[in-house]
Short mmCIF file of N, CA and C in Angstrom, two decimals:
data_model
loop_
_atom_site.label_atom_id
_atom_site.label_comp_id
_atom_site.label_asym_id
_atom_site.label_seq_id
_atom_site.Cartn_x
_atom_site.Cartn_y
_atom_site.Cartn_z
N MET A 1 0.85 -1.18 0.00
CA MET A 1 0.00 0.00 0.00
C MET A 1 0.89 1.24 0.00
N GLU A 2 0.49 2.24 -0.75
CA GLU A 2 1.26 3.47 -0.82
C GLU A 2 1.24 4.19 0.52
N ALA A 3 2.31 4.92 0.80
CA ALA A 3 2.48 5.57 2.11
C ALA A 3 1.34 6.53 2.42
N HIS A 4 0.90 7.33 1.45
CA HIS A 4 -0.14 8.32 1.72
C HIS A 4 -1.51 7.70 1.94
N LYS A 5 -1.72 6.48 1.47
CA LYS A 5 -3.01 5.81 1.65
C LYS A 5 -3.15 5.16 3.02
N LYS A 6 -2.04 4.99 3.72
CA LYS A 6 -2.09 4.37 5.05
C LYS A 6 -2.85 5.24 6.05
N ASN A 7 -2.90 6.53 5.81
CA ASN A 7 -3.54 7.44 6.75
C ASN A 7 -5.00 7.73 6.42
N TYR A 8 -5.54 7.13 5.38
CA TYR A 8 -6.93 7.39 5.02
C TYR A 8 -7.89 7.11 6.18
N LEU A 9 -7.65 6.02 6.88
CA LEU A 9 -8.51 5.67 8.01
C LEU A 9 -8.41 6.73 9.11
N VAL A 10 -7.23 7.22 9.36
CA VAL A 10 -7.05 8.27 10.38
C VAL A 10 -7.82 9.52 9.99
N TYR A 11 -7.69 9.94 8.73
CA TYR A 11 -8.39 11.13 8.27
C TYR A 11 -9.90 10.95 8.35
N PHE A 12 -10.37 9.80 7.85
CA PHE A 12 -11.81 9.53 7.85
C PHE A 12 -12.35 9.48 9.27
N TYR A 13 -11.71 8.68 10.11
CA TYR A 13 -12.20 8.50 11.47
C TYR A 13 -12.10 9.78 12.29
N GLY A 14 -11.03 10.54 12.09
CA GLY A 14 -10.88 11.79 12.84
C GLY A 14 -12.06 12.72 12.63
N TYR A 15 -12.45 12.89 11.39
CA TYR A 15 -13.58 13.77 11.10
C TYR A 15 -14.92 13.10 11.40
N PHE A 16 -15.02 11.81 11.18
CA PHE A 16 -16.26 11.09 11.47
C PHE A 16 -16.62 11.20 12.95
N ALA A 17 -15.68 10.87 13.82
CA ALA A 17 -15.95 10.85 15.26
C ALA A 17 -16.22 12.25 15.79
N SER A 18 -15.42 13.22 15.37
CA SER A 18 -15.63 14.57 15.90
C SER A 18 -16.96 15.15 15.42
N THR A 19 -17.33 14.90 14.19
CA THR A 19 -18.61 15.40 13.68
C THR A 19 -19.77 14.71 14.38
N LEU A 20 -19.65 13.42 14.60
CA LEU A 20 -20.70 12.67 15.28
C LEU A 20 -20.95 13.26 16.67
N LEU A 21 -19.89 13.52 17.42
CA LEU A 21 -20.03 14.07 18.76
C LEU A 21 -20.57 15.49 18.74
N VAL A 22 -20.10 16.29 17.83
CA VAL A 22 -20.55 17.69 17.76
C VAL A 22 -22.03 17.76 17.40
N VAL A 23 -22.49 16.90 16.51
CA VAL A 23 -23.92 16.90 16.16
C VAL A 23 -24.76 16.56 17.38
N TYR A 24 -24.37 15.55 18.13
CA TYR A 24 -25.13 15.21 19.33
C TYR A 24 -25.12 16.35 20.34
N VAL A 25 -23.97 16.95 20.55
CA VAL A 25 -23.87 18.02 21.54
C VAL A 25 -24.66 19.24 21.12
N ASN A 26 -24.59 19.61 19.83
CA ASN A 26 -25.26 20.82 19.36
C ASN A 26 -26.75 20.65 19.15
N ALA A 27 -27.16 19.51 18.62
CA ALA A 27 -28.55 19.35 18.21
C ALA A 27 -29.43 18.64 19.24
N TYR A 28 -28.91 17.61 19.87
CA TYR A 28 -29.80 16.76 20.64
C TYR A 28 -29.76 16.98 22.14
N PHE A 29 -28.62 17.32 22.69
CA PHE A 29 -28.57 17.55 24.13
C PHE A 29 -29.37 18.78 24.57
N PRO A 30 -29.36 19.88 23.82
CA PRO A 30 -30.22 21.00 24.24
C PRO A 30 -31.71 20.64 24.26
N VAL A 31 -32.14 19.79 23.34
CA VAL A 31 -33.54 19.32 23.36
C VAL A 31 -33.80 18.56 24.65
N TYR A 32 -32.87 17.72 25.03
CA TYR A 32 -33.00 16.95 26.27
C TYR A 32 -33.12 17.87 27.48
N PHE A 33 -32.26 18.87 27.55
CA PHE A 33 -32.31 19.80 28.68
C PHE A 33 -33.59 20.61 28.70
N ALA A 34 -33.99 21.13 27.56
CA ALA A 34 -35.17 21.99 27.52
C ALA A 34 -36.46 21.22 27.68
N ALA A 35 -36.60 20.10 26.98
CA ALA A 35 -37.88 19.39 26.96
C ALA A 35 -38.04 18.41 28.10
N VAL A 36 -37.00 17.70 28.46
CA VAL A 36 -37.12 16.62 29.44
C VAL A 36 -36.80 17.11 30.85
N LEU A 37 -35.67 17.79 31.01
CA LEU A 37 -35.27 18.25 32.34
C LEU A 37 -35.87 19.61 32.70
N SER A 38 -36.50 20.26 31.75
CA SER A 38 -37.12 21.58 31.96
C SER A 38 -36.14 22.59 32.54
N VAL A 39 -34.93 22.59 32.01
CA VAL A 39 -33.92 23.55 32.44
C VAL A 39 -34.27 24.91 31.86
N ASP A 40 -34.05 25.95 32.65
CA ASP A 40 -34.26 27.30 32.17
C ASP A 40 -33.33 27.55 30.98
N LEU A 41 -33.89 28.00 29.88
CA LEU A 41 -33.10 28.17 28.66
C LEU A 41 -32.02 29.23 28.81
N THR A 42 -32.24 30.21 29.68
CA THR A 42 -31.22 31.22 29.93
C THR A 42 -30.01 30.58 30.61
N GLN A 43 -30.25 29.71 31.58
CA GLN A 43 -29.14 29.01 32.24
C GLN A 43 -28.41 28.10 31.26
N LEU A 44 -29.16 27.41 30.43
CA LEU A 44 -28.56 26.53 29.43
C LEU A 44 -27.69 27.33 28.46
N ALA A 45 -28.19 28.47 28.01
CA ALA A 45 -27.41 29.31 27.09
C ALA A 45 -26.15 29.84 27.77
N PHE A 46 -26.26 30.21 29.02
CA PHE A 46 -25.10 30.72 29.76
C PHE A 46 -24.02 29.64 29.89
N VAL A 47 -24.42 28.43 30.24
CA VAL A 47 -23.48 27.32 30.36
C VAL A 47 -22.85 27.02 29.00
N GLN A 48 -23.66 27.05 27.94
CA GLN A 48 -23.14 26.75 26.61
C GLN A 48 -22.15 27.82 26.13
N ILE A 49 -22.39 29.07 26.47
CA ILE A 49 -21.46 30.13 26.09
C ILE A 49 -20.08 29.87 26.68
N PHE A 50 -20.04 29.53 27.96
CA PHE A 50 -18.75 29.26 28.58
C PHE A 50 -18.12 27.97 28.06
N ALA A 51 -18.94 26.97 27.80
CA ALA A 51 -18.40 25.71 27.27
C ALA A 51 -17.86 25.90 25.86
N TYR A 52 -18.58 26.64 25.05
CA TYR A 52 -18.13 26.85 23.67
C TYR A 52 -16.91 27.76 23.57
N SER A 53 -16.61 28.47 24.64
CA SER A 53 -15.38 29.27 24.62
C SER A 53 -14.14 28.37 24.56
N ALA A 54 -14.30 27.09 24.86
CA ALA A 54 -13.19 26.14 24.73
C ALA A 54 -12.76 25.97 23.27
N LEU A 55 -13.62 26.34 22.34
CA LEU A 55 -13.25 26.27 20.93
C LEU A 55 -12.13 27.25 20.58
N LEU A 56 -11.88 28.22 21.46
CA LEU A 56 -10.79 29.17 21.24
C LEU A 56 -9.42 28.51 21.32
N VAL A 57 -9.37 27.27 21.78
CA VAL A 57 -8.10 26.56 21.85
C VAL A 57 -7.59 26.19 20.46
N LYS A 58 -8.46 26.15 19.48
CA LYS A 58 -8.08 25.70 18.13
C LYS A 58 -6.98 26.56 17.50
N PRO A 59 -7.10 27.89 17.48
CA PRO A 59 -6.00 28.66 16.86
C PRO A 59 -4.69 28.53 17.64
N PHE A 60 -4.78 28.41 18.96
CA PHE A 60 -3.55 28.26 19.75
C PHE A 60 -2.90 26.90 19.49
N ALA A 61 -3.72 25.87 19.37
CA ALA A 61 -3.18 24.54 19.07
C ALA A 61 -2.55 24.53 17.68
N SER A 62 -3.19 25.20 16.74
CA SER A 62 -2.64 25.27 15.39
C SER A 62 -1.30 26.02 15.37
N TYR A 63 -1.25 27.11 16.09
CA TYR A 63 -0.01 27.88 16.18
C TYR A 63 1.10 27.05 16.82
N TYR A 64 0.77 26.32 17.89
CA TYR A 64 1.76 25.48 18.56
C TYR A 64 2.29 24.39 17.62
N LEU A 65 1.39 23.75 16.91
CA LEU A 65 1.80 22.67 16.00
C LEU A 65 2.57 23.21 14.80
N ASP A 66 2.33 24.47 14.42
CA ASP A 66 3.12 25.07 13.34
C ASP A 66 4.53 25.41 13.80
N LYS A 67 4.66 25.89 15.03
CA LYS A 67 5.97 26.32 15.54
C LYS A 67 6.83 25.14 15.99
N ASN A 68 6.22 24.11 16.50
CA ASN A 68 6.94 22.94 17.00
C ASN A 68 6.65 21.76 16.09
N GLU A 69 7.53 20.82 16.10
CA GLU A 69 7.32 19.60 15.31
C GLU A 69 7.13 18.41 16.26
N PRO A 70 6.01 18.41 16.97
CA PRO A 70 5.78 17.27 17.87
C PRO A 70 5.36 16.04 17.08
N LYS A 71 5.27 14.95 17.78
CA LYS A 71 4.77 13.72 17.17
C LYS A 71 3.25 13.85 17.09
N LYS A 72 2.77 14.17 15.89
CA LYS A 72 1.34 14.46 15.70
C LYS A 72 0.46 13.26 16.01
N LYS A 73 0.93 12.08 15.70
CA LYS A 73 0.11 10.89 15.95
C LYS A 73 -0.04 10.62 17.45
N VAL A 74 0.96 10.97 18.23
CA VAL A 74 0.85 10.84 19.69
C VAL A 74 -0.22 11.82 20.20
N TYR A 75 -0.18 13.06 19.70
CA TYR A 75 -1.20 14.03 20.07
C TYR A 75 -2.59 13.55 19.65
N LEU A 76 -2.67 12.97 18.48
CA LEU A 76 -3.95 12.46 17.99
C LEU A 76 -4.48 11.37 18.91
N LEU A 77 -3.63 10.45 19.31
CA LEU A 77 -4.05 9.37 20.20
C LEU A 77 -4.47 9.91 21.58
N VAL A 78 -3.67 10.80 22.13
CA VAL A 78 -3.96 11.35 23.47
C VAL A 78 -5.27 12.15 23.46
N PHE A 79 -5.43 13.04 22.50
CA PHE A 79 -6.62 13.88 22.51
C PHE A 79 -7.85 13.15 22.01
N SER A 80 -7.69 12.12 21.21
CA SER A 80 -8.84 11.27 20.86
C SER A 80 -9.32 10.52 22.09
N SER A 81 -8.39 10.02 22.88
CA SER A 81 -8.76 9.33 24.12
C SER A 81 -9.43 10.30 25.09
N LEU A 82 -8.88 11.52 25.19
CA LEU A 82 -9.48 12.53 26.05
C LEU A 82 -10.88 12.89 25.59
N THR A 83 -11.09 12.93 24.27
CA THR A 83 -12.42 13.21 23.74
C THR A 83 -13.42 12.14 24.17
N VAL A 84 -13.03 10.89 24.05
CA VAL A 84 -13.93 9.80 24.43
C VAL A 84 -14.25 9.86 25.93
N VAL A 85 -13.22 10.02 26.75
CA VAL A 85 -13.42 10.06 28.21
C VAL A 85 -14.30 11.25 28.60
N SER A 86 -14.01 12.43 28.05
CA SER A 86 -14.81 13.61 28.42
C SER A 86 -16.23 13.50 27.90
N PHE A 87 -16.44 12.88 26.73
CA PHE A 87 -17.79 12.70 26.22
C PHE A 87 -18.57 11.73 27.09
N VAL A 88 -17.93 10.66 27.53
CA VAL A 88 -18.60 9.71 28.43
C VAL A 88 -18.97 10.40 29.74
N LEU A 89 -18.07 11.17 30.29
CA LEU A 89 -18.37 11.92 31.52
C LEU A 89 -19.46 12.96 31.28
N LEU A 90 -19.49 13.54 30.11
CA LEU A 90 -20.54 14.49 29.75
C LEU A 90 -21.90 13.80 29.76
N VAL A 91 -21.97 12.62 29.16
CA VAL A 91 -23.25 11.88 29.10
C VAL A 91 -23.67 11.41 30.48
N VAL A 92 -22.71 10.99 31.31
CA VAL A 92 -23.03 10.53 32.66
C VAL A 92 -23.59 11.67 33.51
N ASN A 93 -23.12 12.88 33.27
CA ASN A 93 -23.53 14.02 34.07
C ASN A 93 -24.54 14.92 33.37
N LEU A 94 -25.40 14.34 32.54
CA LEU A 94 -26.37 15.14 31.82
C LEU A 94 -27.37 15.84 32.72
N ASP A 95 -27.65 15.29 33.88
CA ASP A 95 -28.66 15.90 34.73
C ASP A 95 -28.12 17.06 35.56
N LEU A 96 -26.81 17.25 35.61
CA LEU A 96 -26.21 18.36 36.33
C LEU A 96 -25.68 19.37 35.32
N LEU A 97 -26.33 20.50 35.23
CA LEU A 97 -26.04 21.46 34.18
C LEU A 97 -24.61 21.99 34.24
N VAL A 98 -24.10 22.27 35.42
CA VAL A 98 -22.75 22.82 35.54
C VAL A 98 -21.71 21.79 35.10
N LEU A 99 -21.84 20.54 35.57
CA LEU A 99 -20.90 19.50 35.14
C LEU A 99 -21.02 19.23 33.64
N PHE A 100 -22.23 19.31 33.13
CA PHE A 100 -22.42 19.19 31.69
C PHE A 100 -21.60 20.25 30.97
N GLY A 101 -21.66 21.48 31.44
CA GLY A 101 -20.90 22.57 30.83
C GLY A 101 -19.41 22.35 30.89
N VAL A 102 -18.91 21.87 32.03
CA VAL A 102 -17.48 21.61 32.19
C VAL A 102 -17.01 20.53 31.22
N PHE A 103 -17.72 19.41 31.19
CA PHE A 103 -17.31 18.33 30.31
C PHE A 103 -17.58 18.64 28.84
N LEU A 104 -18.58 19.47 28.58
CA LEU A 104 -18.79 19.93 27.21
C LEU A 104 -17.60 20.76 26.76
N GLY A 105 -17.10 21.62 27.62
CA GLY A 105 -15.91 22.41 27.30
C GLY A 105 -14.70 21.53 27.03
N PHE A 106 -14.48 20.52 27.90
CA PHE A 106 -13.36 19.59 27.68
C PHE A 106 -13.52 18.84 26.36
N THR A 107 -14.73 18.38 26.08
CA THR A 107 -14.99 17.64 24.85
C THR A 107 -14.73 18.50 23.62
N LEU A 108 -15.24 19.73 23.64
CA LEU A 108 -15.05 20.61 22.49
C LEU A 108 -13.59 21.00 22.30
N ALA A 109 -12.87 21.21 23.40
CA ALA A 109 -11.44 21.53 23.29
C ALA A 109 -10.67 20.35 22.71
N ALA A 110 -10.96 19.15 23.19
CA ALA A 110 -10.27 17.96 22.68
C ALA A 110 -10.61 17.72 21.21
N ILE A 111 -11.87 17.90 20.84
CA ILE A 111 -12.26 17.74 19.44
C ILE A 111 -11.55 18.77 18.57
N SER A 112 -11.43 19.99 19.06
CA SER A 112 -10.73 21.03 18.29
C SER A 112 -9.27 20.66 18.05
N ILE A 113 -8.63 20.14 19.08
CA ILE A 113 -7.23 19.76 18.93
C ILE A 113 -7.09 18.57 17.98
N VAL A 114 -8.01 17.61 18.06
CA VAL A 114 -7.98 16.48 17.13
C VAL A 114 -8.16 16.98 15.69
N ASP A 115 -9.07 17.93 15.49
CA ASP A 115 -9.26 18.50 14.15
C ASP A 115 -7.99 19.16 13.63
N VAL A 116 -7.32 19.91 14.50
CA VAL A 116 -6.09 20.58 14.09
C VAL A 116 -5.02 19.56 13.74
N VAL A 117 -4.88 18.53 14.56
CA VAL A 117 -3.85 17.51 14.31
C VAL A 117 -4.14 16.78 13.00
N VAL A 118 -5.38 16.42 12.76
CA VAL A 118 -5.72 15.73 11.51
C VAL A 118 -5.47 16.65 10.32
N ASP A 119 -5.84 17.93 10.44
CA ASP A 119 -5.55 18.87 9.35
C ASP A 119 -4.06 18.96 9.07
N LYS A 120 -3.26 19.02 10.13
CA LYS A 120 -1.80 19.10 9.95
C LYS A 120 -1.27 17.81 9.33
N LEU A 121 -1.81 16.67 9.72
CA LEU A 121 -1.40 15.41 9.12
C LEU A 121 -1.75 15.35 7.63
N VAL A 122 -2.94 15.83 7.29
CA VAL A 122 -3.37 15.83 5.89
C VAL A 122 -2.39 16.65 5.05
N VAL A 123 -2.07 17.84 5.53
CA VAL A 123 -1.20 18.73 4.76
C VAL A 123 0.23 18.19 4.71
N SER A 124 0.75 17.73 5.84
CA SER A 124 2.14 17.27 5.86
C SER A 124 2.35 15.95 5.12
N ASN A 125 1.31 15.14 5.01
CA ASN A 125 1.43 13.85 4.31
C ASN A 125 0.93 13.90 2.88
N SER A 126 0.80 15.09 2.34
CA SER A 126 0.31 15.25 0.97
C SER A 126 1.37 15.94 0.13
N PRO A 127 2.25 15.16 -0.50
CA PRO A 127 3.35 15.78 -1.26
C PRO A 127 2.93 16.44 -2.57
N SER A 128 1.76 16.09 -3.10
CA SER A 128 1.34 16.69 -4.37
C SER A 128 -0.14 17.06 -4.32
N GLY A 129 -0.57 17.82 -5.31
CA GLY A 129 -1.96 18.28 -5.39
C GLY A 129 -2.99 17.15 -5.44
N PRO A 130 -2.82 16.16 -6.31
CA PRO A 130 -3.82 15.08 -6.37
C PRO A 130 -3.92 14.29 -5.06
N ILE A 131 -2.78 14.07 -4.41
CA ILE A 131 -2.81 13.35 -3.13
C ILE A 131 -3.51 14.20 -2.07
N LEU A 132 -3.24 15.50 -2.05
CA LEU A 132 -3.91 16.41 -1.12
C LEU A 132 -5.41 16.41 -1.37
N ASN A 133 -5.82 16.44 -2.63
CA ASN A 133 -7.25 16.39 -2.95
C ASN A 133 -7.89 15.11 -2.45
N ASN A 134 -7.22 13.98 -2.63
CA ASN A 134 -7.75 12.70 -2.14
C ASN A 134 -7.85 12.69 -0.62
N ASN A 135 -6.84 13.22 0.05
CA ASN A 135 -6.85 13.26 1.51
C ASN A 135 -7.97 14.15 2.03
N ILE A 136 -8.17 15.29 1.39
CA ILE A 136 -9.26 16.19 1.80
C ILE A 136 -10.61 15.53 1.52
N LEU A 137 -10.72 14.83 0.39
CA LEU A 137 -11.96 14.12 0.07
C LEU A 137 -12.29 13.08 1.13
N ILE A 138 -11.31 12.32 1.57
CA ILE A 138 -11.53 11.30 2.60
C ILE A 138 -11.96 11.97 3.90
N SER A 139 -11.32 13.09 4.25
CA SER A 139 -11.68 13.81 5.48
C SER A 139 -13.12 14.31 5.42
N GLN A 140 -13.49 14.89 4.29
CA GLN A 140 -14.85 15.41 4.16
C GLN A 140 -15.89 14.30 4.11
N LEU A 141 -15.54 13.16 3.51
CA LEU A 141 -16.45 12.01 3.55
C LEU A 141 -16.66 11.54 4.99
N GLY A 142 -15.60 11.58 5.78
CA GLY A 142 -15.73 11.22 7.19
C GLY A 142 -16.66 12.17 7.92
N ALA A 143 -16.54 13.48 7.66
CA ALA A 143 -17.41 14.46 8.30
C ALA A 143 -18.87 14.27 7.88
N MET A 144 -19.10 14.05 6.58
CA MET A 144 -20.47 13.86 6.11
C MET A 144 -21.07 12.57 6.66
N THR A 145 -20.28 11.52 6.72
CA THR A 145 -20.75 10.25 7.27
C THR A 145 -21.07 10.41 8.75
N GLY A 146 -20.28 11.18 9.47
CA GLY A 146 -20.57 11.45 10.88
C GLY A 146 -21.89 12.17 11.06
N ASN A 147 -22.17 13.14 10.20
CA ASN A 147 -23.46 13.84 10.26
C ASN A 147 -24.63 12.91 10.01
N VAL A 148 -24.50 12.10 8.98
CA VAL A 148 -25.59 11.18 8.63
C VAL A 148 -25.75 10.11 9.72
N ALA A 149 -24.64 9.59 10.22
CA ALA A 149 -24.71 8.54 11.25
C ALA A 149 -25.34 9.07 12.53
N ALA A 150 -25.01 10.29 12.93
CA ALA A 150 -25.61 10.86 14.15
C ALA A 150 -27.12 11.01 13.99
N THR A 151 -27.54 11.50 12.85
CA THR A 151 -28.97 11.67 12.61
C THR A 151 -29.67 10.31 12.54
N ALA A 152 -29.09 9.36 11.84
CA ALA A 152 -29.70 8.03 11.72
C ALA A 152 -29.77 7.34 13.07
N LEU A 153 -28.71 7.45 13.86
CA LEU A 153 -28.71 6.86 15.19
C LEU A 153 -29.79 7.48 16.07
N TYR A 154 -29.90 8.78 16.01
CA TYR A 154 -30.91 9.48 16.80
C TYR A 154 -32.32 9.08 16.37
N LEU A 155 -32.55 9.05 15.07
CA LEU A 155 -33.89 8.73 14.57
C LEU A 155 -34.29 7.29 14.84
N THR A 156 -33.31 6.38 14.94
CA THR A 156 -33.65 4.98 15.20
C THR A 156 -33.74 4.66 16.68
N THR A 157 -33.15 5.48 17.54
CA THR A 157 -33.17 5.18 18.98
C THR A 157 -34.14 6.03 19.76
N VAL A 158 -34.40 7.24 19.31
CA VAL A 158 -35.29 8.15 20.05
C VAL A 158 -36.60 8.25 19.30
N ILE A 159 -37.64 7.70 19.89
CA ILE A 159 -38.94 7.69 19.25
C ILE A 159 -39.67 9.01 19.52
N ASP A 160 -39.63 9.45 20.77
CA ASP A 160 -40.27 10.70 21.14
C ASP A 160 -39.28 11.51 21.98
N ALA A 161 -38.70 12.52 21.39
CA ALA A 161 -37.66 13.30 22.07
C ALA A 161 -38.20 14.05 23.27
N TYR A 162 -39.48 14.30 23.31
CA TYR A 162 -40.06 15.08 24.40
C TYR A 162 -40.63 14.22 25.52
N SER A 163 -40.42 12.92 25.45
CA SER A 163 -40.91 12.00 26.48
C SER A 163 -39.79 11.74 27.48
N ALA A 164 -40.05 12.02 28.74
CA ALA A 164 -39.04 11.81 29.78
C ALA A 164 -38.68 10.34 29.90
N SER A 165 -39.65 9.44 29.73
CA SER A 165 -39.35 8.01 29.86
C SER A 165 -38.42 7.52 28.76
N MET A 166 -38.41 8.19 27.62
CA MET A 166 -37.52 7.80 26.53
C MET A 166 -36.06 7.99 26.91
N TRP A 167 -35.76 8.97 27.72
CA TRP A 167 -34.38 9.33 28.06
C TRP A 167 -33.88 8.68 29.34
N MET A 168 -34.72 7.99 30.07
CA MET A 168 -34.35 7.52 31.40
C MET A 168 -33.86 6.08 31.43
N TYR A 169 -33.35 5.55 30.37
CA TYR A 169 -32.83 4.17 30.38
C TYR A 169 -31.47 4.12 30.97
#
């Protein structure tokens, strides 16, 4: 197998997993808080503002990776693991709004760093235009598949989003 094709799975999975998590966090968890837990929407918006401020880590991570030549795959492994752990803790603490905000911030920061690392891998492992185009295509297919998979998973598992009994398993 050619050297540049070995990373296709990394590119695809990096964007697939991060998009899948972001869709759930952005689209479905607010419905759960508003409809099922009857959280005040002002409090929810306030928590989300602070949690989404974690996305500001992306330009700093990009700058750091541009200035230093760390082992990008090690960063990818560490922050992918952190994303999974923080997302699990986020789901476990869905009923506590403040903890939800904290773990949402950790999840979004880790996803941002994974995105930056995958972007840097795509560019650094693409010696020519056609290879870069293929790598970007694989990344975007991963993102689109993550969007479709999140929606399909939600539509097949949640029958009535506004029913409290649906969410209490």
